[in-house]
Coordinates of C-alpha atoms in Angstrom, one line a residue:
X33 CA 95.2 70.7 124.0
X34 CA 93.3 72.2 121.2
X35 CA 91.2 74.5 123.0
X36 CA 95.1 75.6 125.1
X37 CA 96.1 76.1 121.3
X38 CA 93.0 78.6 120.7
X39 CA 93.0 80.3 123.9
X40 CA 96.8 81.2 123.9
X41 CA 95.8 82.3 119.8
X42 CA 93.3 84.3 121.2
X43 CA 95.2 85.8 123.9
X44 CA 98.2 86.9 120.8
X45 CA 95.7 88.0 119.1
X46 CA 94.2 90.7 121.5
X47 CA 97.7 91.9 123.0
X48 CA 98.9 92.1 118.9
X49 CA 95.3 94.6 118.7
X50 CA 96.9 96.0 122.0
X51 CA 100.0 96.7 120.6
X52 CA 99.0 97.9 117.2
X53 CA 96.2 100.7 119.3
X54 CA 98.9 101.9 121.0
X55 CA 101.1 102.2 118.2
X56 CA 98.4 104.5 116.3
X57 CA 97.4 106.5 118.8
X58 CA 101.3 107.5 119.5
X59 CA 101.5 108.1 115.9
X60 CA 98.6 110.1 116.3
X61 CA 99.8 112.8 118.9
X62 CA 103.1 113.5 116.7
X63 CA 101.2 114.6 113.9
X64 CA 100.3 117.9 114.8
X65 CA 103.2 119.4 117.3
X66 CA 105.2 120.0 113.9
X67 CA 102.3 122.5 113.6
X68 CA 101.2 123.9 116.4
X69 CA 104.7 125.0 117.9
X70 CA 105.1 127.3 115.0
X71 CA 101.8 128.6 115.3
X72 CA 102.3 128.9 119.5
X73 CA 105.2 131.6 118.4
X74 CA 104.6 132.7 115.6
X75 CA 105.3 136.3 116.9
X76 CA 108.9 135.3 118.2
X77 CA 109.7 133.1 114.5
X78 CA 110.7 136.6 112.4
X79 CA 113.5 137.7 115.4
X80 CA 114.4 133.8 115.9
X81 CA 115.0 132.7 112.4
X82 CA 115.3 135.9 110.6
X83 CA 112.0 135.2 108.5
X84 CA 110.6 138.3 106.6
X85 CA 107.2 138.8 108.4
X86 CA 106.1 138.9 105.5
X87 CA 106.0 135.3 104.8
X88 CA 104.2 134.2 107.8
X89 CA 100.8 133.6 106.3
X90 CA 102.9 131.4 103.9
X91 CA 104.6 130.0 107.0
X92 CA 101.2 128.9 108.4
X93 CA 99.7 127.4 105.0
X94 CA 103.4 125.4 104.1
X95 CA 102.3 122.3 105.7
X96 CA 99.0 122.2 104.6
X97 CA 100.1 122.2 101.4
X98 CA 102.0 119.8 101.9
X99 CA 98.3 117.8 103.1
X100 CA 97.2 118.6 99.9
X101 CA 99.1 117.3 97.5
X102 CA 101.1 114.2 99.4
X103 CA 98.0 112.2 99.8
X104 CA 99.0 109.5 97.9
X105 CA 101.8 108.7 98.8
X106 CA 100.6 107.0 101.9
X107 CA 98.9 104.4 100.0
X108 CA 101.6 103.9 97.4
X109 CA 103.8 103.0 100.1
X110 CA 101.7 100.8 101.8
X111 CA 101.3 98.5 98.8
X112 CA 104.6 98.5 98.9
X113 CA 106.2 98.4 102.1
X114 CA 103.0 97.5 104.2
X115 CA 101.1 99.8 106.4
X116 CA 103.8 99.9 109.5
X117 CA 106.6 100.5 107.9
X118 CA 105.2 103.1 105.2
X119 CA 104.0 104.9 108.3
X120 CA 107.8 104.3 110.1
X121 CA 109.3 105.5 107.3
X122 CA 106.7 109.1 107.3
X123 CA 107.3 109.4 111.2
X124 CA 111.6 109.3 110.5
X125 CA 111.3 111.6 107.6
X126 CA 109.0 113.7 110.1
X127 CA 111.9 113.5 112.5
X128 CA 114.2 114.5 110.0
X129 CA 112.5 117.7 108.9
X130 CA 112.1 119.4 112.5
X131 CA 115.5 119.2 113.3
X132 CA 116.8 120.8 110.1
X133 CA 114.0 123.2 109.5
X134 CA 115.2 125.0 112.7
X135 CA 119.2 124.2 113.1
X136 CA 119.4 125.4 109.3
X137 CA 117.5 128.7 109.1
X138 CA 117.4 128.7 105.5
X139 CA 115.7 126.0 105.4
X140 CA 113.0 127.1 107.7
X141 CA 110.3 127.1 104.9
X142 CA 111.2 123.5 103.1
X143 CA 111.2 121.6 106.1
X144 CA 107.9 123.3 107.1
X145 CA 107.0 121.8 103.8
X146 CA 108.5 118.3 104.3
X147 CA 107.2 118.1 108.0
X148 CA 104.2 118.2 106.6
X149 CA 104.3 115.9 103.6
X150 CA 105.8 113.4 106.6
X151 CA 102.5 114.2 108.8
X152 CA 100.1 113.4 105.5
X153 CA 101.6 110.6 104.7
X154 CA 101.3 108.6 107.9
X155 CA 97.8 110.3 108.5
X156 CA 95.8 108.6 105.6
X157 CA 97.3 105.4 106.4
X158 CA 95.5 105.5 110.0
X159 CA 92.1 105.0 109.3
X160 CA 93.0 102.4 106.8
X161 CA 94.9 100.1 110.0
X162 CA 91.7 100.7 112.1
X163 CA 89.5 99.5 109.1
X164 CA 91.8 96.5 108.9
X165 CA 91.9 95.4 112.4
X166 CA 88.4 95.7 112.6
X167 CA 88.7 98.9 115.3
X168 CA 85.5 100.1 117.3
X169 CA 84.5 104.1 117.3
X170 CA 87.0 103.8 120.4
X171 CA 89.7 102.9 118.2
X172 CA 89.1 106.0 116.0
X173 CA 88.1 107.9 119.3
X174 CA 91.5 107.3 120.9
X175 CA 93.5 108.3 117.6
X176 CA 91.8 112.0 117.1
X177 CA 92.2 112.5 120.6
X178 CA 96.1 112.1 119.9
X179 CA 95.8 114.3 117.2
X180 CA 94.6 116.9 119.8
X181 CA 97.0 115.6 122.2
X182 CA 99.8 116.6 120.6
X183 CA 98.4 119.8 119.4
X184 CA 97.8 120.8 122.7
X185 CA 101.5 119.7 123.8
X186 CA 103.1 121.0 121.2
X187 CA 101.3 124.5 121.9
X188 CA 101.5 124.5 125.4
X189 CA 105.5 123.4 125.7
X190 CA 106.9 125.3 123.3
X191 CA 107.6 128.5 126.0
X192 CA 108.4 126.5 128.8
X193 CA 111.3 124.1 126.3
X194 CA 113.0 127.7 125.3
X195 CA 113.2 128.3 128.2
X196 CA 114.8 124.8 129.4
X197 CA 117.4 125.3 126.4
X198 CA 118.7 128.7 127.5
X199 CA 116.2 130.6 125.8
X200 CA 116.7 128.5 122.0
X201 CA 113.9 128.4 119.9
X202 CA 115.2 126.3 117.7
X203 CA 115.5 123.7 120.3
X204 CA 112.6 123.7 121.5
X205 CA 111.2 122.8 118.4
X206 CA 113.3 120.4 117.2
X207 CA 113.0 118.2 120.1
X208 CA 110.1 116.8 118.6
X209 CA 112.0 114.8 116.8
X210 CA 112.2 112.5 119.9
X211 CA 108.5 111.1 119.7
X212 CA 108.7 110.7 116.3
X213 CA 111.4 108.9 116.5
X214 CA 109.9 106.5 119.1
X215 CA 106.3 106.5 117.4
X216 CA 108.6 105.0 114.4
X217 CA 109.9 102.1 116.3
X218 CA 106.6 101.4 117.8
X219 CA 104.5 101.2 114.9
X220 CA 107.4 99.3 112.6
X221 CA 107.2 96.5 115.5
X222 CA 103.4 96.1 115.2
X223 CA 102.6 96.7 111.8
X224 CA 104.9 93.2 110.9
X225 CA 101.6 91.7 110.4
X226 CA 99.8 92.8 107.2
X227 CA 97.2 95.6 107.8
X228 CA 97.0 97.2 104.5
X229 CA 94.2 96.2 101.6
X230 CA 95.6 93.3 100.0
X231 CA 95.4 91.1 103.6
X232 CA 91.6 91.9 103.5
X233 CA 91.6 91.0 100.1
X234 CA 93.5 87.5 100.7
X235 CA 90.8 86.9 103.4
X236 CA 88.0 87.9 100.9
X237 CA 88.6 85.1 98.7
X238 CA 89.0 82.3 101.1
X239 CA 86.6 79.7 100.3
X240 CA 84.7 80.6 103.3
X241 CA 84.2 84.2 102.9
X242 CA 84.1 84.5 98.7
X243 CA 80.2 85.2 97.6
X244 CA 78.9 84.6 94.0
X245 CA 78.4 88.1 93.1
X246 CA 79.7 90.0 90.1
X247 CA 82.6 92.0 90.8
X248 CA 81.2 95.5 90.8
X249 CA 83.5 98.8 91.3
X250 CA 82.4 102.7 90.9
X251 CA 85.7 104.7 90.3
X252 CA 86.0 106.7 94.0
X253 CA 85.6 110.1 91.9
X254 CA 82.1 109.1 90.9
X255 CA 80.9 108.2 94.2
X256 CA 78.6 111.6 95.7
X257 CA 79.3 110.4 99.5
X258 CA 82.8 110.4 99.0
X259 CA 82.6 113.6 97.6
X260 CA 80.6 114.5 100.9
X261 CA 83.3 113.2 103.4
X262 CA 86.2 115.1 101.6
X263 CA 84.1 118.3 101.7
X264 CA 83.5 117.3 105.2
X265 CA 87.2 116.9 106.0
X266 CA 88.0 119.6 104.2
X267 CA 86.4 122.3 105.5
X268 CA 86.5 121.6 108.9
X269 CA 90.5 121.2 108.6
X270 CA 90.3 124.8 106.2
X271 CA 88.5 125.7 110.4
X272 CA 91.4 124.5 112.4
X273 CA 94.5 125.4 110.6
X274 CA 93.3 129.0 110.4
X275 CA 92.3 129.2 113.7
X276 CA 95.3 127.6 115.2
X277 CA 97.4 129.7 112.9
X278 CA 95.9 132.8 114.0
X279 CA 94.6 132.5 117.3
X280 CA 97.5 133.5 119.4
X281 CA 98.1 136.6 117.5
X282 CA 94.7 137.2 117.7
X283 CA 94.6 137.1 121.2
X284 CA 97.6 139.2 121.9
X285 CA 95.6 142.5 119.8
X286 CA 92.9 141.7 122.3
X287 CA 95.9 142.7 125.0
X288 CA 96.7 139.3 126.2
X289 CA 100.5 138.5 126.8
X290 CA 102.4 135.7 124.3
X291 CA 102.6 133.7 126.8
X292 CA 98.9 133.7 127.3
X293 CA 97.8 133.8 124.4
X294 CA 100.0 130.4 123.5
X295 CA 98.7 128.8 126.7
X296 CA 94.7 129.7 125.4
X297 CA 96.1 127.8 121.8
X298 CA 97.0 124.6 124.2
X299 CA 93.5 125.1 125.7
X300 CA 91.9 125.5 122.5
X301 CA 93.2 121.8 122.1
X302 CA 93.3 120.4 125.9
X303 CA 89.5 121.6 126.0
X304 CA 89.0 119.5 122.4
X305 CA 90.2 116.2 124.0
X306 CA 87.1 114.9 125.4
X307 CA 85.3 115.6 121.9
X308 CA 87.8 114.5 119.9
X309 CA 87.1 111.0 121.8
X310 CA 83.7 110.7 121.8
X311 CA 82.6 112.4 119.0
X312 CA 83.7 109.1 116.6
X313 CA 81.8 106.8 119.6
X314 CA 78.6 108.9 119.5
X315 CA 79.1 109.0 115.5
X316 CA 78.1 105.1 115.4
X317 CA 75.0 105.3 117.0
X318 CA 72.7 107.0 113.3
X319 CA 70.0 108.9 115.6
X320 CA 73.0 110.7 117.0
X321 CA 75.3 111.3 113.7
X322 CA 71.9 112.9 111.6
X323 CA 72.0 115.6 114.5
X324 CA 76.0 115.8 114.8
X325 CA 77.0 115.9 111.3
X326 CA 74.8 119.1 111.0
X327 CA 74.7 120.7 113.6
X328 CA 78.8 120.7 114.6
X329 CA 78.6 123.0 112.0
X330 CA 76.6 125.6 113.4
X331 CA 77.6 125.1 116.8
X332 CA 81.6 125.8 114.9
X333 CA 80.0 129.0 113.6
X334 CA 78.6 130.4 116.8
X335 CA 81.4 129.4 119.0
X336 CA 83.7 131.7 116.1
X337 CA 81.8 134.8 116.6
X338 CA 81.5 134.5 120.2
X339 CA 85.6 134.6 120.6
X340 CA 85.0 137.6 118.2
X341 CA 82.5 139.5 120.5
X342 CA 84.3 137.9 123.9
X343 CA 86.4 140.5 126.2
X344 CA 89.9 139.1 127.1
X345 CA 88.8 138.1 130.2
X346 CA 86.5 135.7 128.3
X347 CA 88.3 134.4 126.3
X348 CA 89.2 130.9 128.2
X349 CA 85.9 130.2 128.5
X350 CA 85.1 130.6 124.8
X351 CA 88.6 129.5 123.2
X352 CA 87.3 126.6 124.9
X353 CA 84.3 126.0 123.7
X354 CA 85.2 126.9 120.4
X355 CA 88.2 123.6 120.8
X356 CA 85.4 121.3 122.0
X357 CA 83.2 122.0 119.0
X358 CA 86.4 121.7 117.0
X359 CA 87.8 118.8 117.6
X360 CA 84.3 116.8 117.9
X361 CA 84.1 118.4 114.2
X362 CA 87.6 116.4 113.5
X363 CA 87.1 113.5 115.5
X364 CA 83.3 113.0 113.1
X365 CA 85.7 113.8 109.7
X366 CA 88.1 110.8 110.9
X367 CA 85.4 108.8 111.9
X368 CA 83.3 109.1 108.6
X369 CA 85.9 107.9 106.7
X370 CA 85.7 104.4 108.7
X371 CA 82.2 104.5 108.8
X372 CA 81.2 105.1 105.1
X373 CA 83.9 102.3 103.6
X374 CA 83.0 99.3 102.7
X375 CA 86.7 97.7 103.9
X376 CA 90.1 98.3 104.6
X377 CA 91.3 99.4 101.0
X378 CA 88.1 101.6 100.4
X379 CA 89.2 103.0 103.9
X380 CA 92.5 103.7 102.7
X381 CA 91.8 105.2 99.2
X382 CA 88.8 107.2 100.7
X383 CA 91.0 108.6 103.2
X384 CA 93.6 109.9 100.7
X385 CA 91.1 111.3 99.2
X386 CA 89.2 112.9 102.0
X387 CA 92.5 114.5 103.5
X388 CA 94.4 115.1 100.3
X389 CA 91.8 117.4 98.4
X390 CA 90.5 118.2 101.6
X391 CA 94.1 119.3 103.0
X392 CA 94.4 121.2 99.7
X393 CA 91.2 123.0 100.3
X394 CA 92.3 123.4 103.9
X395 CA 95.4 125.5 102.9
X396 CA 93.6 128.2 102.0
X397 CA 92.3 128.8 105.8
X398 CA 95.6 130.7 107.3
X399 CA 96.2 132.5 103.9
X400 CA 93.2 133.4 103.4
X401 CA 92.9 134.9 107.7
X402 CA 95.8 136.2 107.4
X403 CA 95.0 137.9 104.1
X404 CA 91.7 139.3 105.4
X405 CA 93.4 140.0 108.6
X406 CA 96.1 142.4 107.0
X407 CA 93.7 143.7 104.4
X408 CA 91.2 145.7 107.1
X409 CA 92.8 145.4 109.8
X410 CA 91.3 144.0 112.1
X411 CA 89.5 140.5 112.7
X412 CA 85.7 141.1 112.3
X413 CA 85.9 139.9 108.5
X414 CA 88.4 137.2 109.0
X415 CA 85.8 135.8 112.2
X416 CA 82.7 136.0 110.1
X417 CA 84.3 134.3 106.8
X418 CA 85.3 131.6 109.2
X419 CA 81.8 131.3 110.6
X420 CA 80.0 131.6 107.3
X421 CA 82.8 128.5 106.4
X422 CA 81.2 126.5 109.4
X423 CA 77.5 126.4 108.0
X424 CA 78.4 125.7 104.7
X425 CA 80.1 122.6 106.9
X426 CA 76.8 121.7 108.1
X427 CA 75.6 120.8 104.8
X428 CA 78.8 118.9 103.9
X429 CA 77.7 116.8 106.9
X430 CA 74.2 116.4 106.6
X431 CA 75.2 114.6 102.9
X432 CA 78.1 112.8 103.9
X433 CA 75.3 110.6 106.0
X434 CA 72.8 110.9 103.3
X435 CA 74.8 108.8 100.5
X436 CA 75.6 105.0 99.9
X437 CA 78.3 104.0 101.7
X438 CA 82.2 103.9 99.3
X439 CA 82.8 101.1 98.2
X440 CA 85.9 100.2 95.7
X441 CA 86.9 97.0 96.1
X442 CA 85.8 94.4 93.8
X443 CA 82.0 93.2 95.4
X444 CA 82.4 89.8 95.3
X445 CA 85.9 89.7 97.4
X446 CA 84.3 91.3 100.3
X447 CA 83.1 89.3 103.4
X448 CA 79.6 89.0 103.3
X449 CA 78.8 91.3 105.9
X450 CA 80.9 94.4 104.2
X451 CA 79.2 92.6 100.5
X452 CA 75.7 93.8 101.7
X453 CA 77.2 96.9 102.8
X454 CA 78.8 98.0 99.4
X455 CA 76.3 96.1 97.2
X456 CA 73.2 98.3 98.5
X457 CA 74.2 101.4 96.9
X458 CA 71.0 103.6 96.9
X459 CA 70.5 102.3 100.6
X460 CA 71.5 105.9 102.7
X461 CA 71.5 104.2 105.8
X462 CA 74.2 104.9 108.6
X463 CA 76.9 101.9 108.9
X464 CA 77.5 102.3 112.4
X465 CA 81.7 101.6 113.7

């Protein structure tokens, strides 16, 4: 009878992990279409929602702003609501924000800047749930490749939807609303059961778990490795937002169509899915990571000035080489922030962090192309910045693996496993996922 009792606990427990996997990785693929359909047209926006062209580099950098300076919110309304519903509640205000952003012209610019606040606030929250329900590099894997997912989607449907609504742009961007609203109910169901820091920390000081050591905690901002993982995040998101900002109108001056050059922005991501999964996988194993972290960069940098250099009929081949190096680069910046946390709240807090100031940092990518763009020209100079960006990325990763791991809960309330972990703090060892 008891061993029925423990198998049929067992068996809840896996289909709950199931449940709350496929939650996040639904989450996951509806936070970037809010972004990448813009991007797919941003020619066509001006006509569509009579938008001064000259506020389309401000168009592209709206909801990376928004990254930068929402990234607390998502922990503040975990404590408060739990993780699940603080990530509901992003994913309904997400909802909210494409369908008035396009039905209300005026408001084309704010509800950029909502959409985005809604995307960064369920964001930092998902490394957090993976920390707390002790998710593998697969976990992580599956999530990034969402993200890319639903960059991809969102890139690649946004012609063929106008099209389906008699030629409306508006909606065929607002019809996004529709996964967000499902990722929503999904996530609310399975994040009933606490996932946010305070269920770690109730574990933590069982009698079981509770060591005798003092309770020891660096303030995050003094912590070099954290430091390293939001410069990490940062830059390589400064990489992607510029390039998917700018690549189909890149690609049209190289005498591609629209339409092709917004089906090469859906490769840029399709081609990224593979890497996006693995990357975070491969990222556990530490003789792998000290040659990944590093050299993502460079390979980022090379794979920039080859799309510069490539003909148009190139350009599939490179556009996707340039997504696989990409999104391995994103799929390693989510992953980093699981593997360099001590536990589920250092997870959470470190990821605010990472993707808040990195965000911020990040918003300066489409200005800043666009700005060099329009300044000579041409592209050369925007291409090169971009690729000079990408090795200073390389040394943002080789000491994001070089530090202590972050650690700032309170030593002696960790499990002894994640105690040895935080309490080591010259050790630079990789923790592995």
């Amino acid at each position: 009878m008891e061993e029925q009792r423990r198998e049929g606990s067992g068996n809840s427990g896996r289909a709950f992990r199931v449940l709350v996997l496929l939650a996040l990785v639904l989450v996951s693929v509806n936070l970037r279409p809010a972004i990448t359909t813009i991007a797919g047209v941003m020619n066509q926006v001006p006509g569509a929602f009579h938008l001064d062209p000259v506020l389309l580099p401000v168009l592209g950098t709206l909801p990376v702003l928004a990254f930068g300076v929402s990234g607390p919110i998502g922990p503040w309304l975990a404590r408060r609501l739990g993780t699940g519903p603080a990530v509901a509640l992003a994913l309904l205000v997400l909802a909210a924000a494409l369908i008035v952003r396009v039905l209300v012209p005026a408001l084309l610019l704010p509800g950029t800047f909502l959409a985005g606040m809604a995307i960064m606030t369920a964001s930092v929250l998902v490394p957090q749930i993976v920390k707390a329900n002790h998710g593998s590099g697969w976990w992580t894997g599956l999530c990034t490749m969402g993200f890319g997912l639903g960059a991809a989607l969102g890139a690649g449907l946004v012609q063929p939807l106008a099209e389906a609504f008699g030629g409306s742009l508006a909606w065929a961007l607002a019809v996004w609303a529709v996964p967000a609203l499902l990722g929503a109910c999904l996530i609310q169901r399975s994040g009933r059961r606490p996932t946010a820091a305070g269920t770690s920390a109730g574990k933590a000081g069982s009698a079981a778990d509770v060591v005798s050591s003092p309770l020891q905690v660096t303030p995050l901002p003094k912590q070099r490795t954290a430091w390293a993982v939001t410069a990490f995040f940062g830059l390589q998101a400064m990489l992607y937002f510029a390039i998917t900002s700018w690549l189909a109108v890149y690609l049209v001056s190289k005498g591609l169509s629209s339409a092709d050059a917004a089906a090469l922005l859906a490769w840029f991501s399709l081609a990224g899915l593979p890497a996006s999964l693995l990357a975070p996988v491969l990222a556990g194993r530490p003789a792998i990571l000290r040659i990944m972290a590093p050299g993502l960069g460079l390979a980022v940098a090379l794979a920039l000035l080859g799309v510069l250099a490539a003909p148009a009929g190139l350009q599939f081949v490179l556009v996707g080489i340039l997504g696989i190096v990409q999104s391995a680069g994103f799929g390693l910046a989510m992953a980093l922030v699981v593997i360099r946390s001590s536990g589920p709240q250092t997870a959470g807090k470190l990821s605010a962090m990472s993707q808040g100031l990195g965000f911020a940092l990040a918003s300066l990518g489409p200005l800043v192309a666009g700005l060099l763009h329009t300044w000579t020209g041409g592209w050369e100079v925007t291409f090169w910045t971009l690729a000079a960006e990408a090795v200073i990325l390389a040394g943002a990763g080789f000491l994001a693996i070089r530090g202590p791991v972050v650690n700032v809960e309170p030593v002696g309330l960790l499990p002894e496993p994640q105690r040895r972990n935080a309490d080591d703090e010259t050790r630079p060892a990789v923790v592995g996922l």
